[in-house]
Tab-separated table of N, CA and C in Angstrom:
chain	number	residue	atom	x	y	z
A	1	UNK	N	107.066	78.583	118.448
A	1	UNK	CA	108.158	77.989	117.675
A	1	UNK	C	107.718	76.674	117.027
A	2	UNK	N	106.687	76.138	117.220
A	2	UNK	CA	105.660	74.490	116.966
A	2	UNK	C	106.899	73.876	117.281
A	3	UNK	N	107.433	73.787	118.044
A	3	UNK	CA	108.071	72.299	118.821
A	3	UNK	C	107.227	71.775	119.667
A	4	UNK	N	107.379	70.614	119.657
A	4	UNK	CA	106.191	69.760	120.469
A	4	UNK	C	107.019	69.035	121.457
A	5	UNK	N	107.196	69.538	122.675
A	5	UNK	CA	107.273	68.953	124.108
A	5	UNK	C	106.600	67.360	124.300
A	6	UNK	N	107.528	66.345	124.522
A	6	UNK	CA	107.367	64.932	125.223
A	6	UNK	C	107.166	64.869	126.068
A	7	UNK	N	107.785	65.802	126.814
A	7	UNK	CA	107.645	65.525	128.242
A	7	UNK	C	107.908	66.702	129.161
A	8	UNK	N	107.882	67.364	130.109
A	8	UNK	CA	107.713	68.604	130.978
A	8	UNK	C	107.657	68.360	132.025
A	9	UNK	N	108.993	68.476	133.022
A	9	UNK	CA	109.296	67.981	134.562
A	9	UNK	C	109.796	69.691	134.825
A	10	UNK	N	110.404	69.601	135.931
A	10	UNK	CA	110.676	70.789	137.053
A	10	UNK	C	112.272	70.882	136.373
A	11	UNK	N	112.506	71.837	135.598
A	11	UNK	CA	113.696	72.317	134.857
A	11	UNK	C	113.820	71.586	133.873
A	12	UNK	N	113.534	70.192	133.538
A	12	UNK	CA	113.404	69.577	132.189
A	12	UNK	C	112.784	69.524	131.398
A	13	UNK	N	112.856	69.966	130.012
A	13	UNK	CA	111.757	69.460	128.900
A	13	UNK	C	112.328	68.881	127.961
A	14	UNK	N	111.777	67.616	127.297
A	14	UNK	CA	112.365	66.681	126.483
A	14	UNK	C	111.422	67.103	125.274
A	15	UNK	N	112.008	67.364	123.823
A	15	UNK	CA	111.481	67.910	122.746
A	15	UNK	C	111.215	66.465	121.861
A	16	UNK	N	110.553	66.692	120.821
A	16	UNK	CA	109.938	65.429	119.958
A	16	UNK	C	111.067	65.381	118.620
A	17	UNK	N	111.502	66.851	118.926
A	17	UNK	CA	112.662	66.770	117.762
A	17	UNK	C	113.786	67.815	117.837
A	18	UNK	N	115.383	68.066	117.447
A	18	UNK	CA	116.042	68.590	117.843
A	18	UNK	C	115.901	70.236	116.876
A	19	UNK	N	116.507	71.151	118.144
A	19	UNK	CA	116.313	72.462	117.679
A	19	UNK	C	117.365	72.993	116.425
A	20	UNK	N	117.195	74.074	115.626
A	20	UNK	CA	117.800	74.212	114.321
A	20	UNK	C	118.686	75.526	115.649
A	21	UNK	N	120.263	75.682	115.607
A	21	UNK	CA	120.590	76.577	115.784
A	21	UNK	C	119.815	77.901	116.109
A	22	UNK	N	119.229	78.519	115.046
A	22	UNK	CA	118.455	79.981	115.431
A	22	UNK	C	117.262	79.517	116.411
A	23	UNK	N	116.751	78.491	116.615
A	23	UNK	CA	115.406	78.185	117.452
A	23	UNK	C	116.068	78.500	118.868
A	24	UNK	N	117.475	77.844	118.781
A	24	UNK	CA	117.908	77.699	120.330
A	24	UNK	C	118.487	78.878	120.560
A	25	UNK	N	118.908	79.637	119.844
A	25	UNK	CA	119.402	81.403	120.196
A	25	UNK	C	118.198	81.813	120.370
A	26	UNK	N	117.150	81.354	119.458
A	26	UNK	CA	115.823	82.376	120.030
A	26	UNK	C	115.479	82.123	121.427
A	27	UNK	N	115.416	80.608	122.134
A	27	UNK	CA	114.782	80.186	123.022
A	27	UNK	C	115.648	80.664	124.069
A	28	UNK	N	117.117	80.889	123.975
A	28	UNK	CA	118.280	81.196	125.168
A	28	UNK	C	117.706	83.027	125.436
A	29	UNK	N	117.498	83.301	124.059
A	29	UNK	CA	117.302	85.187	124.310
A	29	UNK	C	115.531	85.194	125.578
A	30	UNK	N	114.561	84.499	124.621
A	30	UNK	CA	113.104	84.175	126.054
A	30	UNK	C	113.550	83.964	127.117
A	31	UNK	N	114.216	82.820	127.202
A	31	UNK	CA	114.405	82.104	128.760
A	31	UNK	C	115.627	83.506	129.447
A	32	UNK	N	115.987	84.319	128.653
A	32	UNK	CA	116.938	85.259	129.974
A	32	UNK	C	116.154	86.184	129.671
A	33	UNK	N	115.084	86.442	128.876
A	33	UNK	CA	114.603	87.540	129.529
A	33	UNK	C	113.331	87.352	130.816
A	34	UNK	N	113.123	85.976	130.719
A	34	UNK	CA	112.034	85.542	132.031
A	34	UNK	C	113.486	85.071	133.373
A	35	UNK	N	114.195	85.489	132.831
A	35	UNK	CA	115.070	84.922	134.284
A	35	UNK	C	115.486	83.398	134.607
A	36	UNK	N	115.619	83.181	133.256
A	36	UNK	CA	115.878	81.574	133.320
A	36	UNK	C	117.364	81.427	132.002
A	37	UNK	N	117.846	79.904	132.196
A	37	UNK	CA	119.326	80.021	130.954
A	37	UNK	C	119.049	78.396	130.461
A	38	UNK	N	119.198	78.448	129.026
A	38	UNK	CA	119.278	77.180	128.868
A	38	UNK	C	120.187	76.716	129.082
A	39	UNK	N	120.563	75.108	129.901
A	39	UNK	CA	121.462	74.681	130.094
A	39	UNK	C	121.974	73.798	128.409
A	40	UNK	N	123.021	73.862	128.081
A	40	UNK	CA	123.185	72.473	127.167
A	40	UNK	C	124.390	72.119	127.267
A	41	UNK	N	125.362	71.958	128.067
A	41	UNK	CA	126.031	71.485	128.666
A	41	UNK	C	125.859	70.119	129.163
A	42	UNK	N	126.074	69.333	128.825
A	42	UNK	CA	125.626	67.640	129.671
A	42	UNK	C	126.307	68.063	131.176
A	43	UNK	N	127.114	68.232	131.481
A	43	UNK	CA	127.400	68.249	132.651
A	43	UNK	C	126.787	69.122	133.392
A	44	UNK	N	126.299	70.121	133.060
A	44	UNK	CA	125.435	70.994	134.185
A	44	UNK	C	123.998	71.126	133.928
A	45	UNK	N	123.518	70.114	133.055
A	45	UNK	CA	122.669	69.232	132.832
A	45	UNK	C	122.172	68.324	134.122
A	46	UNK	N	123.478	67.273	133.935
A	46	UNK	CA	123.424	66.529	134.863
A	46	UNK	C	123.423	66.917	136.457
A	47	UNK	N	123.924	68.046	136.344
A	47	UNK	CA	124.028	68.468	137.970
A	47	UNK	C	122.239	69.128	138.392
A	48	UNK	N	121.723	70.019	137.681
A	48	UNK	CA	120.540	70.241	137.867
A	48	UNK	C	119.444	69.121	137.990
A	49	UNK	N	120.064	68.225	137.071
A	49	UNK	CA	118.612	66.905	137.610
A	49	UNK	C	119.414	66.340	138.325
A	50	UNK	N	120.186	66.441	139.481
A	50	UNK	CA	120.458	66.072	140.606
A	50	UNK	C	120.197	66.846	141.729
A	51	UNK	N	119.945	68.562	141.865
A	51	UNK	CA	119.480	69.674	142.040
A	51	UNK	C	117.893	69.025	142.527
A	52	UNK	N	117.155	68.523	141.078
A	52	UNK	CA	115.793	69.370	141.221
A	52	UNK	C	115.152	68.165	141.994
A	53	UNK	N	115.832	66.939	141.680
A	53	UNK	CA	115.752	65.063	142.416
A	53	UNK	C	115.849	65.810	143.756
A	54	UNK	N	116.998	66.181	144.226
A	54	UNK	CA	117.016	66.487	145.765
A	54	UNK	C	115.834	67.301	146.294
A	55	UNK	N	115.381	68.537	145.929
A	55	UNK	CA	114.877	69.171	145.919
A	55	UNK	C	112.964	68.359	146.391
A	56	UNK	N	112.951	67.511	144.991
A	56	UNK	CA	111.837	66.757	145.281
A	56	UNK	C	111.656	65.948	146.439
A	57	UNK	N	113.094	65.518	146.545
A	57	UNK	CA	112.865	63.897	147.198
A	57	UNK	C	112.605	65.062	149.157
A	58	UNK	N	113.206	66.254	149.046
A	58	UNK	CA	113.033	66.602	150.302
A	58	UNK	C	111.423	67.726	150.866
A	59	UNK	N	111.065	68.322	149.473
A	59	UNK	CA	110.112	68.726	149.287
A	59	UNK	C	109.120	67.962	149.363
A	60	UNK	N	109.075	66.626	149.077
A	60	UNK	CA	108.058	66.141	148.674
A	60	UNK	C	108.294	64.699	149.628
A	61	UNK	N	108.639	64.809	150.863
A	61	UNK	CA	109.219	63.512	151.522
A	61	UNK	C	107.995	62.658	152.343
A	62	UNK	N	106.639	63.129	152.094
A	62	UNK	CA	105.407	62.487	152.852
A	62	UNK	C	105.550	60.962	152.105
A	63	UNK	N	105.816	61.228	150.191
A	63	UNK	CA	106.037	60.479	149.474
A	63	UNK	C	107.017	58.973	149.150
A	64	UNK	N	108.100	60.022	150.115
A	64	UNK	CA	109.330	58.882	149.774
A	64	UNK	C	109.923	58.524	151.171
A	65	UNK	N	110.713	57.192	151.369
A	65	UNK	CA	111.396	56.934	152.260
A	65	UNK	C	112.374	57.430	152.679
A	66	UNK	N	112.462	58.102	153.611
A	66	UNK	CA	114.005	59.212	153.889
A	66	UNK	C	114.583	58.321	154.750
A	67	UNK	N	114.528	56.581	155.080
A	67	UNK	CA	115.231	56.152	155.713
A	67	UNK	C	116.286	55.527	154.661
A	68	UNK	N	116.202	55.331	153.689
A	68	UNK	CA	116.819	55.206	152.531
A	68	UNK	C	118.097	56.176	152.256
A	69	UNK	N	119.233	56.106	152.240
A	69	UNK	CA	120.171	56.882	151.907
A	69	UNK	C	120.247	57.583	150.898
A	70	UNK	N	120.075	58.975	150.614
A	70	UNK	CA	119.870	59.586	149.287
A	70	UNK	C	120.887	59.182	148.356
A	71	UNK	N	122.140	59.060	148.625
A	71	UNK	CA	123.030	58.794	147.572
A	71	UNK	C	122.834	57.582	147.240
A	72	UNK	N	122.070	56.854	147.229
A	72	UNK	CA	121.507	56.074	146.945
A	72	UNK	C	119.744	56.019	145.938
A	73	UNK	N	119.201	56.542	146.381
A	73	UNK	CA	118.085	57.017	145.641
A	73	UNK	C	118.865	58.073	144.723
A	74	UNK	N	119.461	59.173	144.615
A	74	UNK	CA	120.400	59.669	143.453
A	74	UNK	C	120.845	58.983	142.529
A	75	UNK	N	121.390	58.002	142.747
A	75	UNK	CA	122.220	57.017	141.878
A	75	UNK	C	120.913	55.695	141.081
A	76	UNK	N	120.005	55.866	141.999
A	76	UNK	CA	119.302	54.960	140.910
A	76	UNK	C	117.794	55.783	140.016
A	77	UNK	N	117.976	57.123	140.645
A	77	UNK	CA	117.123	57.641	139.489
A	77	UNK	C	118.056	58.677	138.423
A	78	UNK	N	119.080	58.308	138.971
A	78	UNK	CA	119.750	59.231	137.650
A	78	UNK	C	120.762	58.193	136.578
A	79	UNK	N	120.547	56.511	137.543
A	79	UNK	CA	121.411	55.754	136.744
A	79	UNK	C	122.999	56.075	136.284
A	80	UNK	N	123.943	56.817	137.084
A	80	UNK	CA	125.103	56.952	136.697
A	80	UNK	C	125.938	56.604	138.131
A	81	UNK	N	126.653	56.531	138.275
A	81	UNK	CA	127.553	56.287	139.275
A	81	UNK	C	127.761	57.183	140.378
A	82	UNK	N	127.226	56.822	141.977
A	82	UNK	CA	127.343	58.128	142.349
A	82	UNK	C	128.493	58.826	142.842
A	83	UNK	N	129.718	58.069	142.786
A	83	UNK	CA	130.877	58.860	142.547
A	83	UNK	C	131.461	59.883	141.991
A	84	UNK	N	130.885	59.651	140.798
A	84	UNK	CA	130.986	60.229	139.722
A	84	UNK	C	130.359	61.573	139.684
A	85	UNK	N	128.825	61.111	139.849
A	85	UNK	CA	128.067	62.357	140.352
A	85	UNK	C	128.141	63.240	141.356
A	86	UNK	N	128.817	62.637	142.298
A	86	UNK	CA	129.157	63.879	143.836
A	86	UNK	C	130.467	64.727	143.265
A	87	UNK	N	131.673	64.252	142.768
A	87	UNK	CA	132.381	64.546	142.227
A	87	UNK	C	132.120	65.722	141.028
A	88	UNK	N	131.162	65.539	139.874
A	88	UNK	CA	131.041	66.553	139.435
A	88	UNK	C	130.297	67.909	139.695
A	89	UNK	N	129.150	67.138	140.916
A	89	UNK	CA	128.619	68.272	141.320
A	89	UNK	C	129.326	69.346	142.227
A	90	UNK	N	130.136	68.694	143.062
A	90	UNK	CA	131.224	69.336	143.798
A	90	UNK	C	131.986	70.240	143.081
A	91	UNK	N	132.523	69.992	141.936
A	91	UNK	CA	133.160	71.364	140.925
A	91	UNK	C	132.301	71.993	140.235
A	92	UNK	N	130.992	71.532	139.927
A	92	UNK	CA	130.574	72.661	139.458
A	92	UNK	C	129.732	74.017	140.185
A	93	UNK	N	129.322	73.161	141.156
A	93	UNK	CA	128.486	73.719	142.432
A	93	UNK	C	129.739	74.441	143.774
A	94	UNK	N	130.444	73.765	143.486
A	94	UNK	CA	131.554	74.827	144.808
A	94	UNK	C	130.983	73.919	146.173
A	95	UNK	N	129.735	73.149	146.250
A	95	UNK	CA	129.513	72.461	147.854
A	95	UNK	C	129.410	70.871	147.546
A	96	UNK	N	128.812	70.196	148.537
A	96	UNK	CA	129.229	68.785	148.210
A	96	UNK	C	127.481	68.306	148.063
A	97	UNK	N	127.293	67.183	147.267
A	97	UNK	CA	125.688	67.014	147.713
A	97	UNK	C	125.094	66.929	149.095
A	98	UNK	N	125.780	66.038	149.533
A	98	UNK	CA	125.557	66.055	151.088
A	98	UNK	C	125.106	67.828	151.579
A	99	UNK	N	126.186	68.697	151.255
A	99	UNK	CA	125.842	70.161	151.831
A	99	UNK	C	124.442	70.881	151.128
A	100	UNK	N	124.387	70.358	150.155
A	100	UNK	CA	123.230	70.863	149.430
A	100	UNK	C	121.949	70.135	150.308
A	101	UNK	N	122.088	69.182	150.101
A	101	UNK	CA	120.708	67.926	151.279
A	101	UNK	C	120.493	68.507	152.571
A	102	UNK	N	121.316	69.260	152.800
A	102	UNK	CA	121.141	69.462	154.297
A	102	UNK	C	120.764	71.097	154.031
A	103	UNK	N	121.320	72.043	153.785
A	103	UNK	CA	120.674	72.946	152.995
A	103	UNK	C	119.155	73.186	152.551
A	104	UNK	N	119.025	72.172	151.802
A	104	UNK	CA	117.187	72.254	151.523
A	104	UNK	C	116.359	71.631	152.755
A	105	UNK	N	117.177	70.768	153.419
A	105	UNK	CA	116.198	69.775	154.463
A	105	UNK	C	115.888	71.277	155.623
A	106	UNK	N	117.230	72.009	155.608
A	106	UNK	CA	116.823	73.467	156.742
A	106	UNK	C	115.795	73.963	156.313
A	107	UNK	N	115.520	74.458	154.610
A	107	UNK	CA	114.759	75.564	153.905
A	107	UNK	C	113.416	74.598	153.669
A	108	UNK	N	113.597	73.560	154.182
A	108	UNK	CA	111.796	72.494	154.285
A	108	UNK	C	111.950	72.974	155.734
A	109	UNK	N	112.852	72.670	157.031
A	109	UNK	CA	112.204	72.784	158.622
A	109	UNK	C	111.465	74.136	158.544
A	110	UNK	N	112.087	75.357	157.804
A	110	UNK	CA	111.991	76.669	157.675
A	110	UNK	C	110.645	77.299	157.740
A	111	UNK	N	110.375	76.307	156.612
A	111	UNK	CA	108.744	76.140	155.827
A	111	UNK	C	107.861	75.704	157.264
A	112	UNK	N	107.811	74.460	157.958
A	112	UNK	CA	107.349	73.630	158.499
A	112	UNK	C	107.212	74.688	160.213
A	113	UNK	N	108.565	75.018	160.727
A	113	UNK	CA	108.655	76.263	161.319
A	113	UNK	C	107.667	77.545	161.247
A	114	UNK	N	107.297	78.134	160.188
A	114	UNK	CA	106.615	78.919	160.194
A	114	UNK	C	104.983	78.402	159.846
A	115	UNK	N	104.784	77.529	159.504
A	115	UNK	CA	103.533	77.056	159.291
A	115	UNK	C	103.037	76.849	161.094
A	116	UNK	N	104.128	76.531	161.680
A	116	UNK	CA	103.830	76.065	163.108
A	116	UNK	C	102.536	75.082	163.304
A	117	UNK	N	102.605	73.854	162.499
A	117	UNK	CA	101.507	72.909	162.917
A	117	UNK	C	101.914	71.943	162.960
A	118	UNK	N	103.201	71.286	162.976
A	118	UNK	CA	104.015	70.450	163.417
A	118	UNK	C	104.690	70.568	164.861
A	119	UNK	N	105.492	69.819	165.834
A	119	UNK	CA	106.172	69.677	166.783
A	119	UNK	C	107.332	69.386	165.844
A	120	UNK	N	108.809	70.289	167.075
A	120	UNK	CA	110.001	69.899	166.100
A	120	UNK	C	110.433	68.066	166.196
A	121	UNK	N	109.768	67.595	167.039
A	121	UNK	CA	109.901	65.925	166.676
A	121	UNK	C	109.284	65.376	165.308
A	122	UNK	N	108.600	66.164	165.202
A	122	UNK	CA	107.618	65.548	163.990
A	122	UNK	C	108.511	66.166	162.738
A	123	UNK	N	108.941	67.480	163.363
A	123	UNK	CA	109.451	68.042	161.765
A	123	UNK	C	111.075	67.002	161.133
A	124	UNK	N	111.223	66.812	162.729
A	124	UNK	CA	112.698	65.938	162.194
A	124	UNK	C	112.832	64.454	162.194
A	125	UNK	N	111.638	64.016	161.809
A	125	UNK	CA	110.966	62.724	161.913
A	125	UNK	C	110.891	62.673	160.011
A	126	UNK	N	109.774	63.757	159.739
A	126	UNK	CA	109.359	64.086	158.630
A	126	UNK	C	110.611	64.092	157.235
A	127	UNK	N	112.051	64.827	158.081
A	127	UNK	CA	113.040	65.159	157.458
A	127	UNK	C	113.887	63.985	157.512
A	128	UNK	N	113.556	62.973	158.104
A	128	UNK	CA	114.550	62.068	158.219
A	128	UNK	C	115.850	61.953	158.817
A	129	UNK	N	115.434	63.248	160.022
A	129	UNK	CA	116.664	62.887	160.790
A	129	UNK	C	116.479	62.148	162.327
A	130	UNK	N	117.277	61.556	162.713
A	130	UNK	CA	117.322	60.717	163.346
A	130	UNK	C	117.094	61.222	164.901
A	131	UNK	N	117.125	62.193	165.291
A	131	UNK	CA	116.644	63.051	166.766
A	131	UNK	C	116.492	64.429	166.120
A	132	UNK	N	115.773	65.087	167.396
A	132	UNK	CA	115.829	66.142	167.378
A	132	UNK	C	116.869	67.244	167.335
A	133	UNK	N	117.932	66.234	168.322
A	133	UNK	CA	119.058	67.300	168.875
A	133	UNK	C	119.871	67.728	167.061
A	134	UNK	N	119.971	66.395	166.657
A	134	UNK	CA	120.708	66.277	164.811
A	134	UNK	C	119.779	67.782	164.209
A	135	UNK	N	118.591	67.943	164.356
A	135	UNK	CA	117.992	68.627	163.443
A	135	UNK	C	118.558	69.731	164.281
A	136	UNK	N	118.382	70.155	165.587
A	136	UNK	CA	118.771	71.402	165.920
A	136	UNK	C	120.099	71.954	165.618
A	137	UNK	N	121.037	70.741	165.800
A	137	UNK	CA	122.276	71.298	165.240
A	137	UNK	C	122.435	71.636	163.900
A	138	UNK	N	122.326	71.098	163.224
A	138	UNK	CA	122.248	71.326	161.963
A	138	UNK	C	121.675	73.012	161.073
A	139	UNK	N	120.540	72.681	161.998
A	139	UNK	CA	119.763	74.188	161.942
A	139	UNK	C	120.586	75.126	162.222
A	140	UNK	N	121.269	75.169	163.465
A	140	UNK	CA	121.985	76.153	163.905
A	140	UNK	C	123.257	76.270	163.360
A	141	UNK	N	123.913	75.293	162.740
A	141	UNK	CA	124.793	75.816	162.493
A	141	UNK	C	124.409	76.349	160.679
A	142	UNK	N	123.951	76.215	160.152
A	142	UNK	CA	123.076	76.860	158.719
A	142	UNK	C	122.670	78.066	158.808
A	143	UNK	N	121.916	78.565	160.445
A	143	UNK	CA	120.799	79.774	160.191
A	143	UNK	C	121.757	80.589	161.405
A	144	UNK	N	122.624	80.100	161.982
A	144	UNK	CA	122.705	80.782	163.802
A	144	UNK	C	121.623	80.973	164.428
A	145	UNK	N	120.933	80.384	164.177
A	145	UNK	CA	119.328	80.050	165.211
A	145	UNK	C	119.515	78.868	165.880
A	146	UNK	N	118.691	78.522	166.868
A	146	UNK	CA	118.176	77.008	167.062
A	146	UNK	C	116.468	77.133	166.681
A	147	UNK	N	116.098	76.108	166.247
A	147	UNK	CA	114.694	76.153	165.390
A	147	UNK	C	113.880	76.746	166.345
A	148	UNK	N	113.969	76.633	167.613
A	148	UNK	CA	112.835	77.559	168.606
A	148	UNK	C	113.301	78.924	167.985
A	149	UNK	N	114.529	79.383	168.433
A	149	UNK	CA	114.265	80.853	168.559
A	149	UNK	C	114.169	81.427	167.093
A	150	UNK	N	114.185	80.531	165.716
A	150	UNK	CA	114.056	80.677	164.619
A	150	UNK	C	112.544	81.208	164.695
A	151	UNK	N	111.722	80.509	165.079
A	151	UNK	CA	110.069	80.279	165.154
A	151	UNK	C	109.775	81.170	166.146
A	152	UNK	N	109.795	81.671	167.111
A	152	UNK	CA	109.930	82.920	167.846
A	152	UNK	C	110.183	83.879	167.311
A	153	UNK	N	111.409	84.611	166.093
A	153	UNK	CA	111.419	85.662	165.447
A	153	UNK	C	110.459	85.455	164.293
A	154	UNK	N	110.186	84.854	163.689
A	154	UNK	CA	109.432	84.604	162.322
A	154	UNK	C	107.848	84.766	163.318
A	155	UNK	N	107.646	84.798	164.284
A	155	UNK	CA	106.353	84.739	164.732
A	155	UNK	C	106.156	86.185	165.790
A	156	UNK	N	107.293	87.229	165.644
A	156	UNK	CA	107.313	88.373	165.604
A	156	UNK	C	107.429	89.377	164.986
A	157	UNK	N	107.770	88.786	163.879
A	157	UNK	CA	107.611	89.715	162.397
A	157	UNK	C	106.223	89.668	161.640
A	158	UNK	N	105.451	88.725	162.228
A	158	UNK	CA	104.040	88.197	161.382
A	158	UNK	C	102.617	88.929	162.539
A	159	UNK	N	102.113	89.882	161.814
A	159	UNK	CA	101.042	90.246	162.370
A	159	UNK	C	99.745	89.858	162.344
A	160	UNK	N	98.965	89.287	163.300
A	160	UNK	CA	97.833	88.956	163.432
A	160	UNK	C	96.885	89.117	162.732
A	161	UNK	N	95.784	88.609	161.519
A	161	UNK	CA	94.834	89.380	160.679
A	161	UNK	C	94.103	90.042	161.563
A	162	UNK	N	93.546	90.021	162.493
A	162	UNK	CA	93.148	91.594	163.652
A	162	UNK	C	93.729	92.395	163.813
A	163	UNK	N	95.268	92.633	163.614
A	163	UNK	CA	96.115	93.813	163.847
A	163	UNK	C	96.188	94.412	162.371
A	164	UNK	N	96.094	94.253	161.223
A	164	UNK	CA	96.374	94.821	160.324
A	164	UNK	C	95.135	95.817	160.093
């Protein structure tokens, strides 16, 4: 299409110049046939780079301080009010950020769980929660597991490279 991309983050791309109508019907028809939708909506805009921020800040937490209150780190990398922002994400999303944070922080123990090279102190150290017992509950009430017997079935479904 020679549009020239500024910039290219995890669901964002910032263009050098704005699209003519038919560019952006063309680009909406690509992106659903790879399984993707353009957003252009500011508001569900805004909710996805609050999405993909969480996402990072828990994915990627070797990096960042998780003693830091996220709604707080939210609000100063997205610069809007985070009232405002829990509020809209809450109607457009159906859960609250908070439920989403805790949500991905399970689907990181999940990860960390099956890698099995952590202790669950370390994993809920890593996640920024404050004991173990917080992470187990949490877990359990998300998966109906407690993270042992999570890691016990996931390590009975996985066959040995000698057994295959």
């Amino acid at each position: 299409m020679d549009v020239i991309p500024l910039s290219v983050l995890m669901g964002e791309v910032e263009l050098a110049e704005d699209l003519s109508a038919m560019q952006i019907s063309y680009l909406k028809n690509w992106l659903s046939e790879k399984g993707f939708e353009l957003l252009d909506d500011r508001k569900m805009v805004l909710v996805e780079r609050v999405k993909n921020l969480i996402i990072e800040i828990i994915h990627g937490a070797d990096r960042i301080d998780l003693t830091i209150k996220l709604s707080y780190l939210i609000q100063q990398k997205i610069s809007i009010d985070y009232n405002y922002i829990s509020s809209l994400f809450s109607n457009i999303e159906g859960i609250t950020i908070e439920q989403y944070i805790i949500l991905q922080r399970i689907e990181r123990a999940k990860e960390f769980l099956e890698y099995n090279e952590l202790t669950l102190s370390e994993i809920a150290h890593k996640l920024g929660y404050s004991s173990v017992q917080y992470l187990s509950t949490q877990f359990k009430k998300a998966t109906g597991f407690t993270p042992s017997h999570f890691k016990k079935i996931k390590e009975n479904t996985r066959r040995s490279l000698d057994k295959l």
